[in-house]
mmCIF file of C-alpha atoms in Angstrom:
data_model
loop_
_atom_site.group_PDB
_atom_site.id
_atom_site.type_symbol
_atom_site.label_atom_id
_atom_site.label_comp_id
_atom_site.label_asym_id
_atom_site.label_seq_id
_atom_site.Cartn_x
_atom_site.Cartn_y
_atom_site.Cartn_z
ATOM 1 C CA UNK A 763 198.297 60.371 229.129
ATOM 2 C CA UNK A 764 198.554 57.558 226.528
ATOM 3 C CA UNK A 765 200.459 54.709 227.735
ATOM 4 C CA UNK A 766 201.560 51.163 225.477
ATOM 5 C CA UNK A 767 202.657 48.127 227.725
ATOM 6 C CA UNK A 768 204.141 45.948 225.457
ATOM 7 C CA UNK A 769 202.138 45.708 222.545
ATOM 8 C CA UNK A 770 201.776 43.377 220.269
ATOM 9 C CA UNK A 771 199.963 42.487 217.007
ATOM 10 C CA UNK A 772 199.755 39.713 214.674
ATOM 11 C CA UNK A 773 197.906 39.215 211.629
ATOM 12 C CA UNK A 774 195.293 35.920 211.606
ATOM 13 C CA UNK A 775 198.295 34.100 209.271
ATOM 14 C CA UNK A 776 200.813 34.876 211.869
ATOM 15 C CA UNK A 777 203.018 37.635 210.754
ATOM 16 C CA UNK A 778 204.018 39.735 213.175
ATOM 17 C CA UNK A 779 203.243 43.574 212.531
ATOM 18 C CA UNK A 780 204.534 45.357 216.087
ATOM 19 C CA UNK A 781 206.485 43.599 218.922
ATOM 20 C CA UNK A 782 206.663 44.767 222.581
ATOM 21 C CA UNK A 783 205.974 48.100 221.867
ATOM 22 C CA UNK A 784 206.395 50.393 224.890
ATOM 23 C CA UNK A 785 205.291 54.209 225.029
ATOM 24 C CA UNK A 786 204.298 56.907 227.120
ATOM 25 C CA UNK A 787 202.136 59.706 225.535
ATOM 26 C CA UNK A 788 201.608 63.018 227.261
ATOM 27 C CA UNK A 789 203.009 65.666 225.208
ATOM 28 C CA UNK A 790 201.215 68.542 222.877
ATOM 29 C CA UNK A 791 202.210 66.663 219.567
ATOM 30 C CA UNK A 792 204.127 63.478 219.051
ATOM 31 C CA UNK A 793 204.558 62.075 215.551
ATOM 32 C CA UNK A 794 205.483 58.645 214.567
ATOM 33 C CA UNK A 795 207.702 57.948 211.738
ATOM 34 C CA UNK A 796 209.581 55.499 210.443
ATOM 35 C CA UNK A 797 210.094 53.279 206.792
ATOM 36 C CA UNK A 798 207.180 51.786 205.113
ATOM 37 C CA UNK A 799 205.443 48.741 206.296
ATOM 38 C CA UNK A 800 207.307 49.502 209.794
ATOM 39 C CA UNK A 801 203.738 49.356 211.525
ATOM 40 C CA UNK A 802 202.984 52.966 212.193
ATOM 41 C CA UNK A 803 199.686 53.057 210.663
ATOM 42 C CA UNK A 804 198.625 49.432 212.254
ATOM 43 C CA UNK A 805 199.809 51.436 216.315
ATOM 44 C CA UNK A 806 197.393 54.308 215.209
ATOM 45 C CA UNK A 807 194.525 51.411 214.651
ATOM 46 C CA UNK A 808 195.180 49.823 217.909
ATOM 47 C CA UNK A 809 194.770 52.843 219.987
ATOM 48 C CA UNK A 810 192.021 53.578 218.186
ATOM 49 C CA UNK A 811 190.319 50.284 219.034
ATOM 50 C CA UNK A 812 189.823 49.005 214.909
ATOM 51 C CA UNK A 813 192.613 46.317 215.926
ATOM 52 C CA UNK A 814 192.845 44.502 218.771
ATOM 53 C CA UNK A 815 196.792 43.505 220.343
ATOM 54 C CA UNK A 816 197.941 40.567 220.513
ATOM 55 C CA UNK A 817 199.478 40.993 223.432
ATOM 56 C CA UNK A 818 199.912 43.909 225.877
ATOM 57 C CA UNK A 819 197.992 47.107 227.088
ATOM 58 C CA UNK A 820 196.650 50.157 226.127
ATOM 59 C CA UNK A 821 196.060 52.416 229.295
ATOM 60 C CA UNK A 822 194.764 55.980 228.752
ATOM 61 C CA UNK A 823 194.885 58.544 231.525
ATOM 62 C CA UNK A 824 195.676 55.280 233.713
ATOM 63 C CA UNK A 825 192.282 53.317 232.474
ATOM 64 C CA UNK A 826 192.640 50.054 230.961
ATOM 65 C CA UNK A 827 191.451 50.713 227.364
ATOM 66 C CA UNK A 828 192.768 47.307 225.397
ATOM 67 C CA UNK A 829 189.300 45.802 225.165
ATOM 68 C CA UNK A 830 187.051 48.784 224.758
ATOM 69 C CA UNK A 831 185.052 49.542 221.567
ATOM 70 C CA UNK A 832 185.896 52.094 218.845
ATOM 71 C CA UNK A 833 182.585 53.573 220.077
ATOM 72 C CA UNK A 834 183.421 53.717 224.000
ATOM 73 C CA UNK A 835 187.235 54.968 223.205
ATOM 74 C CA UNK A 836 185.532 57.973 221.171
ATOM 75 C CA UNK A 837 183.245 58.428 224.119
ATOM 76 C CA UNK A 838 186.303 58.284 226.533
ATOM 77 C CA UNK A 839 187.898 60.761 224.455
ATOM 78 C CA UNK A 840 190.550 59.640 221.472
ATOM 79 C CA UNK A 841 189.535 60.484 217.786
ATOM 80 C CA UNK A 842 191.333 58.607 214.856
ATOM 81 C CA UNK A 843 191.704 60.497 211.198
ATOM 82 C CA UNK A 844 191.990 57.510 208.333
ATOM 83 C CA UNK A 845 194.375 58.013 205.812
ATOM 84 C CA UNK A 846 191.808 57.198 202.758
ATOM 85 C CA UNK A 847 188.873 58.668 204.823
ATOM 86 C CA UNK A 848 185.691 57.191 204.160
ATOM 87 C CA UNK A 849 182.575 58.296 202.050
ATOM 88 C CA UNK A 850 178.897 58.823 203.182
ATOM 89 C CA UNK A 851 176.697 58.927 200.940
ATOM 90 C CA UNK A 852 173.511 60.590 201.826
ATOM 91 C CA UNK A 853 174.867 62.596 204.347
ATOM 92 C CA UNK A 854 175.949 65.982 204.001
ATOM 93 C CA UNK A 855 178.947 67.772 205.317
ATOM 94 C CA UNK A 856 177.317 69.806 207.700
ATOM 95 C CA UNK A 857 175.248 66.968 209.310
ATOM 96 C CA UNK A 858 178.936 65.010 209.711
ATOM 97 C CA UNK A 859 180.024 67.817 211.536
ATOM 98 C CA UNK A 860 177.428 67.936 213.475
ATOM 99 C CA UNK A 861 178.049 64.415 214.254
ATOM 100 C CA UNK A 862 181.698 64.609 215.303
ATOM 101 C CA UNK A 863 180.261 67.569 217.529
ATOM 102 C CA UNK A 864 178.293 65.282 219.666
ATOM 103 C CA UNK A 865 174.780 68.185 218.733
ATOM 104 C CA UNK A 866 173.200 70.019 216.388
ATOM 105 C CA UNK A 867 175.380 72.679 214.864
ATOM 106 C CA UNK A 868 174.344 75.811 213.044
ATOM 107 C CA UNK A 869 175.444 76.641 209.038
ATOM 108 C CA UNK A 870 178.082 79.154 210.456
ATOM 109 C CA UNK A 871 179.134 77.073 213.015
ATOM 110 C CA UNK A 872 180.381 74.388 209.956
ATOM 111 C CA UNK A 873 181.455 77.165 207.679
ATOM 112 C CA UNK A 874 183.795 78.222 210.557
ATOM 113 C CA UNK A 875 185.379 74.899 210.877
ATOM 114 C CA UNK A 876 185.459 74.224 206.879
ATOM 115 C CA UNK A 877 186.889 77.754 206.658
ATOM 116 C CA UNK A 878 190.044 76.822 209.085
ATOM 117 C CA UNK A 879 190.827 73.516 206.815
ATOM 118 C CA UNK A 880 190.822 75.833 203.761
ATOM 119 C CA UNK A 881 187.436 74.815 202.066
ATOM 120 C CA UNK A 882 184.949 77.283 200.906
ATOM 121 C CA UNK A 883 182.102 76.908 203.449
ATOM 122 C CA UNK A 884 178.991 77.682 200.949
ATOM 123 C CA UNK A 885 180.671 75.403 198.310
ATOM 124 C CA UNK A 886 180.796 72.324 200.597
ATOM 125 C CA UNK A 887 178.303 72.409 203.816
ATOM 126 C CA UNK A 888 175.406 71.224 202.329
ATOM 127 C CA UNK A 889 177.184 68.559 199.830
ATOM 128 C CA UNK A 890 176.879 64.895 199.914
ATOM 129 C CA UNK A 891 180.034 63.034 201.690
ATOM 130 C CA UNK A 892 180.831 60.904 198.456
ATOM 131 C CA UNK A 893 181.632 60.022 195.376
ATOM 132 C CA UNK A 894 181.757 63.537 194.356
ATOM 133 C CA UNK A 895 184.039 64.763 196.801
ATOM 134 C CA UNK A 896 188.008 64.511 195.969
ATOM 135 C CA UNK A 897 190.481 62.554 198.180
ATOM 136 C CA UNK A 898 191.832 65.957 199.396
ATOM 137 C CA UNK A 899 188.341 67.835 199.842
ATOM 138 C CA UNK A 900 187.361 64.624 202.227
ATOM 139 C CA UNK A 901 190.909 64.427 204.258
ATOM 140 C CA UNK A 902 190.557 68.065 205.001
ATOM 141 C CA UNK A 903 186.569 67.560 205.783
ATOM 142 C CA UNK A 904 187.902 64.791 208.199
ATOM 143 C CA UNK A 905 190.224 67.005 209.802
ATOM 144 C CA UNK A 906 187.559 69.513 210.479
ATOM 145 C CA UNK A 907 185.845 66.654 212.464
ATOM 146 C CA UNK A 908 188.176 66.033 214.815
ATOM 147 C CA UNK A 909 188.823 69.733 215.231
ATOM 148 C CA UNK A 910 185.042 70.057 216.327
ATOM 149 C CA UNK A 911 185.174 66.454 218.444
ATOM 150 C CA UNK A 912 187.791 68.424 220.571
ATOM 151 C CA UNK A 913 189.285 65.105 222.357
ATOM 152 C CA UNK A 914 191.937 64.740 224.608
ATOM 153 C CA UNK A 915 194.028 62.082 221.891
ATOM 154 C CA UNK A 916 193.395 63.144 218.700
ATOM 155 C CA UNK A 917 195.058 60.637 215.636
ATOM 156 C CA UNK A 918 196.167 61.566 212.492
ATOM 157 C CA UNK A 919 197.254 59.002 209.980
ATOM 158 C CA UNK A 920 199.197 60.265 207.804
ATOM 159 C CA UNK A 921 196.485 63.763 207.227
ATOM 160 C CA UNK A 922 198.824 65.823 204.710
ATOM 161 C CA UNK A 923 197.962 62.862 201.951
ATOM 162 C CA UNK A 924 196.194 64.549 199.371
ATOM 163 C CA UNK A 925 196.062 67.950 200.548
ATOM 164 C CA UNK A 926 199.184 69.327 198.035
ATOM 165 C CA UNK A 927 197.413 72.179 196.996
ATOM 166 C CA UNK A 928 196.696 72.970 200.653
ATOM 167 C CA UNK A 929 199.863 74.860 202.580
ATOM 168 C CA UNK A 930 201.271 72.930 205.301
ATOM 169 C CA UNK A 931 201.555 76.275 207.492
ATOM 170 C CA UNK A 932 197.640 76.304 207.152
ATOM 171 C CA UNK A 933 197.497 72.243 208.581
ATOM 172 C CA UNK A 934 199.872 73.290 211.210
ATOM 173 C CA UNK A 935 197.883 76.398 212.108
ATOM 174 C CA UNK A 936 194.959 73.652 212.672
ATOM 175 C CA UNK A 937 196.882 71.836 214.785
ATOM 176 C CA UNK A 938 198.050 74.473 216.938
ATOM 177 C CA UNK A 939 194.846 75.695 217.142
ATOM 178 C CA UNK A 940 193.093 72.424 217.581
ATOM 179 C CA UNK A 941 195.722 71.992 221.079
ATOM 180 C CA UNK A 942 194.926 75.741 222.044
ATOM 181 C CA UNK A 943 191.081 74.692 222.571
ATOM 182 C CA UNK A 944 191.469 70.997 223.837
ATOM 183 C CA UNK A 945 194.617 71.029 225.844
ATOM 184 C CA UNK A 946 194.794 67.124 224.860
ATOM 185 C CA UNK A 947 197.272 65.378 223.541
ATOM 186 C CA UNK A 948 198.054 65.267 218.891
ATOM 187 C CA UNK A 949 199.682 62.374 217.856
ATOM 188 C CA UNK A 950 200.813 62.250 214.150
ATOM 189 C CA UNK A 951 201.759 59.693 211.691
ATOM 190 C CA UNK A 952 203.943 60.776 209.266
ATOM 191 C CA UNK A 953 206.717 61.258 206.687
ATOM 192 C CA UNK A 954 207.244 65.029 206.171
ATOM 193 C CA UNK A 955 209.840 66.964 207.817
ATOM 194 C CA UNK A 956 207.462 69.636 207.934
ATOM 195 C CA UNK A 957 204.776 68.121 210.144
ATOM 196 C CA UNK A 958 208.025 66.157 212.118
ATOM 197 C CA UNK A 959 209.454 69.839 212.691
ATOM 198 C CA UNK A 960 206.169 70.905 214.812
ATOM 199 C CA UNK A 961 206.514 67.635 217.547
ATOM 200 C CA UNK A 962 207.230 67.911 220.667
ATOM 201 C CA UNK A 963 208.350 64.591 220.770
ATOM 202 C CA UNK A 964 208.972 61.821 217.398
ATOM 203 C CA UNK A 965 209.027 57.874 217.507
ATOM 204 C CA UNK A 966 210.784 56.066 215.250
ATOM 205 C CA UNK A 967 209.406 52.699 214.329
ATOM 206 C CA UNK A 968 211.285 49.994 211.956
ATOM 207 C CA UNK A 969 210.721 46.848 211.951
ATOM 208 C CA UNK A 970 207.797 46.316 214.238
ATOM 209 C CA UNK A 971 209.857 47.765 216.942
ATOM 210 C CA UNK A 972 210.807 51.596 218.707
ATOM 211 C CA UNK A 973 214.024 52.107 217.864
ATOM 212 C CA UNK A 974 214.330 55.388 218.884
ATOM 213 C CA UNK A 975 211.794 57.852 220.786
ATOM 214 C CA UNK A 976 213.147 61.640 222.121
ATOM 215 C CA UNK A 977 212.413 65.049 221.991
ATOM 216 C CA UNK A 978 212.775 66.566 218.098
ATOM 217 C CA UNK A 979 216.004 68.133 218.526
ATOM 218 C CA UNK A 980 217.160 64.931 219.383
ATOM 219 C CA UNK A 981 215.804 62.607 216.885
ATOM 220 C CA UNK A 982 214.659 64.894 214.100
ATOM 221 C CA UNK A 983 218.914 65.625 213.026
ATOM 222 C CA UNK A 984 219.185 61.478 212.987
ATOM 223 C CA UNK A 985 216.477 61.386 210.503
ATOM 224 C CA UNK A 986 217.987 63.705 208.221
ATOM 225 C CA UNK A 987 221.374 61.793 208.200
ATOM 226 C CA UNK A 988 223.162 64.999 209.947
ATOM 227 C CA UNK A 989 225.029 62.687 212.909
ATOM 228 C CA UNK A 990 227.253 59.630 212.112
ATOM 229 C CA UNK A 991 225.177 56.127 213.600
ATOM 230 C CA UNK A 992 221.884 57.365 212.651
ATOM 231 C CA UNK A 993 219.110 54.314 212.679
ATOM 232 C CA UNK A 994 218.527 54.998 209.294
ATOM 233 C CA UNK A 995 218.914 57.454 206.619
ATOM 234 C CA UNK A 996 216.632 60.316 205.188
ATOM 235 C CA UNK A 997 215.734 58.120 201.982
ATOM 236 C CA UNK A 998 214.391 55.664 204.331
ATOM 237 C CA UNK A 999 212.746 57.650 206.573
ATOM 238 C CA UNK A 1000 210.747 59.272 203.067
ATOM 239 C CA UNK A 1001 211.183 62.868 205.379
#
């Protein structure tokens, strides 16, 4: 379980990003939504360990993670998505995988993984990580990494960005899949009614703050604008 004590984050010029932001994480998929600049992207970072709070704690299954490393968080289970993901040049595909997998894996092994994001396996296993690679072909890449890392948190910011030509049935397939294996615990950051439709469970951030958090059937109808005193409308929720 994933839980937030009151967490806080400020930039180095003072603004204030997230305020006493309390959660607790245990379900198959929870996905955080909420307007632009609301400070979804910078609570994926912080439980990842690439920011640091302010104030407040990050405890995962009950262990104090606040001050831990990006590297002992990955070793203590969470994995983090980016929403640009980044390029490596001089590595190929397959040896990324292999990475993420923690050992040496076999050219089927990687074609099986590439085949379940939708990428041609013998186009793309032995290809550089860079320059050459589209911002689509490397989010889908990515999310064949954390499908191999098999963690108990995995984080996705934002992963339908750039994948249009991709089916969203096929990214929820992954997901589904990806919880079948691990068990663990797939928290989402995004827009689309589509991926908000597959939660268990959907935050709603504005403003730096929760201002709502509840199973889908509960929050997902408020997002769409279909009961009166919604926290704000469709158009501002970009679902």
């Amino acid at each position: 379980m994933l839980e937030l004590k009151n967490l806080s984050y400020k930039t180095e010029d003072g603004k204030e990003i997230l305020r006493n932001v309390s959660l607790k994480i245990e379900d198959r998929f929870v996905a955080v939504t909420g307007p632009n600049g609301s400070g979804k992207s910078t609570l994926a970072k912080l439980i990842a360990g690439i920011y640091t709070p302010t104030s407040g704690q990050i405890l995962l299954d009950g262990v104090d993670i606040t001050n831990m490393s990006i590297s002992d968080r990955a070793n203590n289970g969470i994995s983090f998505a980016f929403q640009q993901p980044v390029r490596f040049k001089g590595i190929t595909v397959k040896d990324l995988i292999s990475i993420a997998a923690g050992k040496k894996i076999s050219v089927s092994e990687a074609c099986q993984y590439l085949s379940e994001v939708g990428l041609c396996a013998k186009d793309y296993v032995n290809r550089e990580v860079d320059g050459s690679l589209s911002g689509g072909e490397l989010k889908r890449i990515e999310i064949a990494m954390i499908n191999v890392r098999g963690t108990k948190l995995s984080v996705f910011d934002e992963p339908e960005a750039g994948i249009d030509l991709w089916s969203f049935n096929n990214l929820i397939q992954v997901f589904k899949s990806m919880h079948e294996r691990t068990r663990g615990t797939i928290l989402i950051i995004s827009h689309q009614e589509r991926i908000l439709d597959i939660a268990d469970k959907i935050v709603v951030i504005a403003g730096g703050e929760v201002t709502a958090y509840g199973a889908k059937n509960d929050i997902l109808p408020e997002l769409l604008g279909a009961r009166a005193g919604c926290r704000f409308t469709a158009k501002e929720a970009q679902v």
